[in-house]
Short mmCIF file of C-alpha atoms in Angstrom, two decimals:
data_model
loop_
_atom_site.label_atom_id
_atom_site.label_comp_id
_atom_site.label_asym_id
_atom_site.label_seq_id
_atom_site.Cartn_x
_atom_site.Cartn_y
_atom_site.Cartn_z
CA MET K 206 54.62 40.72 -207.49
CA CYS K 207 53.10 44.13 -207.00
CA GLY K 208 49.36 44.60 -206.63
CA ALA K 209 46.95 46.33 -208.95
CA ASP K 210 47.92 49.74 -207.59
CA ASP K 211 51.45 49.35 -209.05
CA ASP K 212 53.03 50.24 -205.71
CA VAL K 213 55.02 47.70 -203.73
CA ARG K 214 55.43 50.22 -200.91
CA GLY K 215 51.86 49.50 -199.85
CA LEU K 216 52.54 45.83 -199.24
CA TYR K 217 52.82 44.86 -195.58
CA CYS K 218 54.53 42.05 -193.71
CA ALA K 219 54.06 41.55 -189.99
CA GLU K 220 57.30 41.55 -188.04
CA SER K 221 57.00 37.80 -187.46
CA GLU K 222 56.69 37.20 -191.22
CA LYS K 223 59.84 39.06 -192.24
CA GLN K 224 62.79 37.05 -193.56
CA SER K 225 66.23 37.98 -194.76
CA CYS K 226 67.46 36.95 -198.21
CA ALA K 227 69.69 34.40 -196.49
CA ASP K 228 66.65 32.90 -194.76
CA ILE K 229 64.55 32.79 -197.92
CA LEU K 230 67.30 31.19 -199.99
CA SER K 231 68.73 28.84 -197.37
CA PRO K 232 68.85 25.18 -198.42
CA SER K 233 66.34 24.22 -195.74
CA SER K 234 63.70 26.59 -197.15
CA ILE K 235 64.05 25.84 -200.88
CA ASN K 236 62.37 23.04 -202.77
CA PRO K 237 63.77 23.35 -206.31
CA ALA K 238 61.21 20.84 -207.56
CA SER K 239 58.33 23.12 -206.53
CA PRO K 240 56.58 25.19 -209.21
CA GLY K 241 56.72 28.14 -206.82
CA GLY K 242 60.50 28.33 -206.90
CA ALA K 243 62.26 30.53 -204.39
CA GLY K 244 62.83 34.27 -204.31
CA TRP K 245 63.21 35.47 -207.91
CA MET K 246 63.53 31.93 -209.23
CA SER K 247 59.91 30.96 -209.94
CA PRO K 248 60.01 29.14 -213.31
CA THR K 249 56.49 30.39 -214.05
CA LEU K 250 57.86 33.91 -214.53
CA MET K 251 60.25 33.04 -217.35
CA LEU K 252 59.62 34.79 -220.64
CA GLY K 253 57.56 32.54 -222.88
CA SER K 254 56.24 30.19 -220.21
CA SER K 255 52.73 28.98 -221.01
CA GLU K 256 51.44 30.97 -218.03
CA MET K 257 53.01 34.23 -219.20
CA VAL K 258 51.81 33.67 -222.77
CA ALA K 259 48.27 32.99 -221.52
CA ALA K 260 48.36 36.11 -219.32
CA ALA K 261 49.21 38.36 -222.26
CA ALA K 262 46.55 36.71 -224.40
CA ALA K 263 43.92 37.15 -221.67
CA ASP K 264 44.63 40.88 -221.61
CA GLY K 265 44.57 41.15 -225.39
CA TYR K 266 48.16 42.39 -225.37
CA ASP K 267 49.90 42.11 -228.73
CA GLY K 268 53.31 41.49 -227.20
CA ALA K 269 54.78 39.31 -224.46
CA TYR K 270 54.81 39.57 -220.66
CA ALA K 271 58.03 39.26 -218.68
CA VAL K 272 59.83 40.15 -215.48
CA VAL K 273 63.16 41.95 -215.66
CA THR K 274 66.12 43.29 -213.75
CA PHE K 275 66.74 47.01 -214.33
CA ASP K 276 68.44 49.44 -211.96
CA LYS K 277 67.28 52.72 -213.50
CA LEU K 278 63.76 52.48 -212.06
CA PRO K 279 62.39 51.33 -208.69
CA LEU K 280 61.58 47.71 -207.93
CA GLY K 281 57.96 46.91 -208.74
CA THR K 282 57.76 49.40 -211.61
CA CYS K 283 56.05 48.10 -214.74
CA ILE K 284 57.58 49.03 -218.08
CA GLU K 285 57.02 48.48 -221.77
CA VAL K 286 60.14 47.52 -223.71
CA THR K 287 59.86 48.32 -227.42
CA PRO K 288 62.38 47.39 -230.15
CA SER K 289 64.25 50.47 -231.30
CA SER K 290 67.12 51.54 -233.53
CA GLY K 291 70.14 53.77 -233.33
CA SER K 292 70.36 54.54 -229.62
CA SER K 293 72.91 51.89 -228.61
CA GLN K 294 75.60 49.56 -229.94
CA PHE K 295 73.20 46.61 -229.80
CA ALA K 296 70.98 45.06 -232.47
CA PRO K 297 68.51 47.47 -234.11
CA SER K 298 64.93 46.37 -234.64
CA SER K 299 65.63 45.64 -238.31
CA ALA K 300 68.13 42.92 -237.30
CA VAL K 301 65.65 41.17 -235.00
CA PRO K 302 62.42 41.57 -236.97
CA LEU K 303 60.43 38.97 -235.02
CA ALA K 304 61.04 40.56 -231.61
CA PRO K 305 57.79 41.76 -229.99
CA LYS K 306 57.35 44.52 -227.47
CA LEU K 307 57.34 43.39 -223.83
CA LYS K 308 55.41 44.51 -220.79
CA ALA K 309 57.45 43.66 -217.74
CA GLN K 310 57.75 44.23 -214.03
CA ILE K 311 61.10 45.09 -212.48
CA PHE K 312 61.61 42.36 -209.90
CA ASN K 313 65.35 42.31 -209.21
CA THR K 314 68.43 44.55 -209.05
CA ALA K 315 71.98 44.65 -210.47
CA ALA K 316 71.54 45.39 -214.18
CA SER K 317 72.21 48.73 -215.88
CA ALA K 318 70.31 47.57 -218.99
CA VAL K 319 67.01 45.70 -219.17
CA ASP K 320 67.77 42.05 -218.34
CA VAL K 321 64.86 39.71 -219.09
CA TYR K 322 64.32 36.57 -217.01
CA MET K 323 64.44 33.75 -219.56
CA ALA K 324 65.98 30.33 -219.99
CA GLY K 325 69.52 30.49 -221.31
CA GLY K 326 70.22 34.05 -220.20
CA GLY K 327 73.55 34.82 -218.57
CA LEU K 328 74.00 33.53 -215.02
CA GLY K 329 75.75 36.71 -213.85
CA ALA K 330 76.48 37.63 -210.26
CA TYR K 331 73.30 36.32 -208.60
CA ASN K 332 73.08 32.76 -209.85
CA GLY K 333 70.44 30.38 -208.57
CA CYS K 334 70.47 28.07 -211.59
CA SER K 335 73.59 25.96 -211.83
CA ALA K 336 77.31 25.81 -211.28
CA ALA K 337 79.35 26.81 -214.36
CA GLY K 338 82.81 25.40 -213.83
CA SER K 339 85.10 27.86 -212.08
CA GLU K 340 83.17 30.88 -213.43
CA THR K 341 80.51 31.01 -210.72
CA ALA K 342 79.91 29.65 -207.26
CA VAL K 343 77.59 26.69 -206.84
CA PRO K 344 74.12 27.97 -205.77
CA PRO K 345 72.96 26.84 -202.31
CA VAL K 346 70.27 24.72 -203.98
CA PRO K 347 70.64 24.61 -207.78
CA PHE K 348 67.35 24.63 -209.70
CA TYR K 349 68.83 22.62 -212.57
CA SER K 350 70.49 19.23 -212.72
CA LYS K 351 71.64 20.07 -216.28
CA TYR K 352 72.22 23.55 -217.67
CA ALA K 353 73.95 25.09 -220.68
CA THR K 354 77.42 24.55 -219.18
CA SER K 355 80.48 22.46 -219.89
CA ALA K 356 79.26 19.77 -217.48
CA ASN K 357 76.33 19.10 -219.85
CA THR K 358 78.19 16.83 -222.26
CA ASP K 359 75.17 16.22 -224.52
CA PHE K 360 74.73 19.94 -225.06
CA VAL K 361 78.46 20.42 -225.62
CA SER K 362 78.40 17.65 -228.25
CA HIS K 363 75.50 19.37 -229.98
CA LEU K 364 77.37 22.67 -230.09
CA GLN K 365 80.44 20.92 -231.50
CA SER K 366 78.26 19.45 -234.22
CA ILE K 367 77.30 22.97 -235.39
CA GLY K 368 80.88 24.22 -235.50
CA TYR K 369 81.85 25.14 -231.94
CA SER K 370 84.82 22.82 -231.63
CA ASN K 371 85.96 24.50 -228.40
CA ALA K 372 82.53 24.62 -226.78
CA GLY K 373 83.71 22.59 -223.79
CA SER K 374 86.25 25.24 -222.80
CA GLN K 375 84.21 28.31 -223.85
CA LEU K 376 80.70 27.55 -222.65
CA ASP K 377 81.01 28.30 -218.93
CA SER K 378 82.41 31.77 -219.54
CA VAL K 379 79.83 32.50 -222.24
CA VAL K 380 76.83 31.45 -220.16
CA THR K 381 78.10 33.34 -217.12
CA TRP K 382 79.41 36.61 -218.51
CA GLN K 383 78.50 36.90 -222.23
CA GLY K 384 74.72 37.05 -221.91
CA GLY K 385 74.10 33.32 -222.10
CA ILE K 386 73.09 31.30 -225.14
CA ARG K 387 72.12 33.29 -228.21
CA GLY K 388 70.40 32.47 -231.49
CA GLY K 389 67.01 33.03 -233.07
CA ALA K 390 64.76 32.20 -235.98
CA THR K 391 66.05 35.02 -238.19
CA TYR K 392 69.66 34.02 -237.47
CA ALA K 393 68.90 30.36 -238.17
CA ALA K 394 67.33 31.22 -241.53
CA CYS K 395 70.43 33.22 -242.45
CA ILE K 396 72.69 30.28 -241.53
CA ALA K 397 70.49 27.89 -243.53
CA SER K 398 70.86 30.14 -246.59
CA GLY K 399 74.65 29.87 -246.40
CA GLY K 400 75.63 32.81 -244.21
CA SER K 401 78.46 32.64 -241.69
CA LYS K 402 77.91 32.81 -237.95
CA GLN K 403 79.34 36.29 -237.61
CA ALA K 404 77.64 37.62 -240.73
CA CYS K 405 74.26 36.33 -239.54
CA ALA K 406 74.61 37.54 -235.95
CA PRO K 407 72.86 40.86 -235.22
CA PRO K 408 75.18 43.83 -234.53
CA GLY K 409 76.52 43.95 -230.98
CA ASN K 410 76.25 40.17 -230.55
CA GLY K 411 78.98 37.59 -230.98
CA CYS K 412 78.62 34.05 -232.29
CA ASN K 413 82.32 33.29 -232.65
CA GLY K 414 82.65 31.02 -229.62
CA GLY K 415 84.58 33.02 -227.05
CA GLY K 416 82.41 36.10 -227.54
CA GLY K 417 79.15 34.20 -227.80
CA ILE K 418 77.62 30.86 -228.75
CA CYS K 419 74.49 30.78 -230.89
CA ILE K 420 72.06 27.91 -231.37
CA GLU K 421 70.45 27.19 -234.73
CA ASP K 422 67.73 24.65 -233.88
CA ALA K 423 65.66 25.36 -230.78
CA GLU K 424 63.85 22.02 -230.82
CA THR K 425 67.11 20.15 -230.36
CA ALA K 426 69.22 22.64 -228.44
CA CYS K 427 66.67 23.70 -225.81
CA ALA K 428 65.82 20.12 -224.87
CA LEU K 429 69.50 19.28 -224.44
CA ALA K 430 70.43 22.45 -222.56
CA PHE K 431 68.02 22.32 -219.62
CA GLU K 432 66.93 19.72 -217.11
CA GLY K 433 65.43 20.99 -213.90
CA VAL K 434 65.62 19.32 -210.52
CA GLY K 435 61.84 19.11 -210.93
CA SER K 436 59.99 18.33 -214.15
CA TYR K 437 58.06 21.62 -213.93
CA THR K 438 61.28 23.62 -214.14
CA THR K 439 62.36 21.54 -217.14
CA THR K 440 59.08 22.25 -218.92
CA LYS K 441 59.17 26.00 -218.24
CA ALA K 442 62.83 26.33 -219.25
CA ILE K 443 62.26 24.59 -222.57
CA GLU K 444 59.13 26.68 -223.23
CA SER K 445 61.09 29.85 -222.52
CA CYS K 446 64.10 28.83 -224.60
CA LYS K 447 61.93 27.98 -227.62
CA PHE K 448 59.86 31.16 -227.29
CA ALA K 449 62.91 33.41 -227.11
CA PHE K 450 64.40 31.68 -230.15
CA ALA K 451 61.19 31.88 -232.20
CA TYR K 452 60.83 35.63 -231.53
CA ASP K 453 64.46 36.77 -231.85
CA LEU K 454 64.74 37.55 -228.12
CA HIS K 455 68.00 35.74 -227.33
CA TRP K 456 70.04 38.82 -228.31
CA ASN K 457 71.35 42.08 -226.89
CA ARG K 458 68.91 44.47 -228.54
CA ASP K 459 68.39 48.20 -228.87
CA VAL K 460 65.16 49.05 -227.02
CA ARG K 461 63.08 51.95 -225.76
CA VAL K 462 61.75 51.78 -222.17
CA GLU K 463 58.56 53.48 -220.98
CA VAL K 464 56.81 53.24 -217.60
CA VAL K 465 53.26 51.87 -218.02
CA ALA K 466 50.30 50.82 -215.90
CA PHE K 467 50.45 47.37 -214.38
CA PRO K 468 48.40 44.90 -216.49
CA ALA K 469 45.96 42.64 -214.70
CA GLY K 470 47.08 39.50 -216.52
CA LEU K 471 50.69 39.90 -215.44
CA SER K 472 49.62 39.97 -211.81
CA ARG K 473 47.47 36.84 -212.23
CA GLY K 474 50.03 35.02 -214.34
CA GLY K 475 53.01 35.83 -212.21
CA GLY K 476 51.84 35.35 -208.66
#
């Protein structure tokens, strides 16, 4: 994490302390049961973890704190991500009315749009979470013993019970390349009132199975989807999954991005 001066360029490592990514993420150096995680994988930093929620509250911030991947600004930059409308093909703010603004630090690369670190997000190209069938390579040391993949038969059965009859064959592709598991409180209320999956999904987001899978009950789905190698990871993943669901954050959304000063609570809460 960057310091209070917002500038990671001022951080210094002695030559003897420097490590390559391969060194940092080698199986011999990773303890997936540790709260500290490894590299970008600290469970504490997930959106909605109790630590991140407490950090925002301590600063009096009326939104949520996060860390994100975003290639359009330098690593270490702190940004505010505000729901918007009309500037992209993704969900406008009116379709995700519970979504708060986020203050976040850019902590990773390889995303052209803001990609928030949360439980249930897409695994993508740099996957440290779990294998997903043939869609992604097995991480050197997976952080999860169960994830939202086809190997998690309890989660697959749950998805089948809410209408995804082909979840077993669709889930690995969805969680790897389609943005992960979707769903939120506003969507769930629409489903409960009799709406269809596609009618209730915000624009730019699929819930038809192959183009996206959307949960309707976070209490049940989140507990089934994630089991960490360590109990701390399990706790943080479930916290994050429930938070993102409750605040309509499990969607591709239209947002406005602005560079802001680095908040003190984010530094304390994140590392």
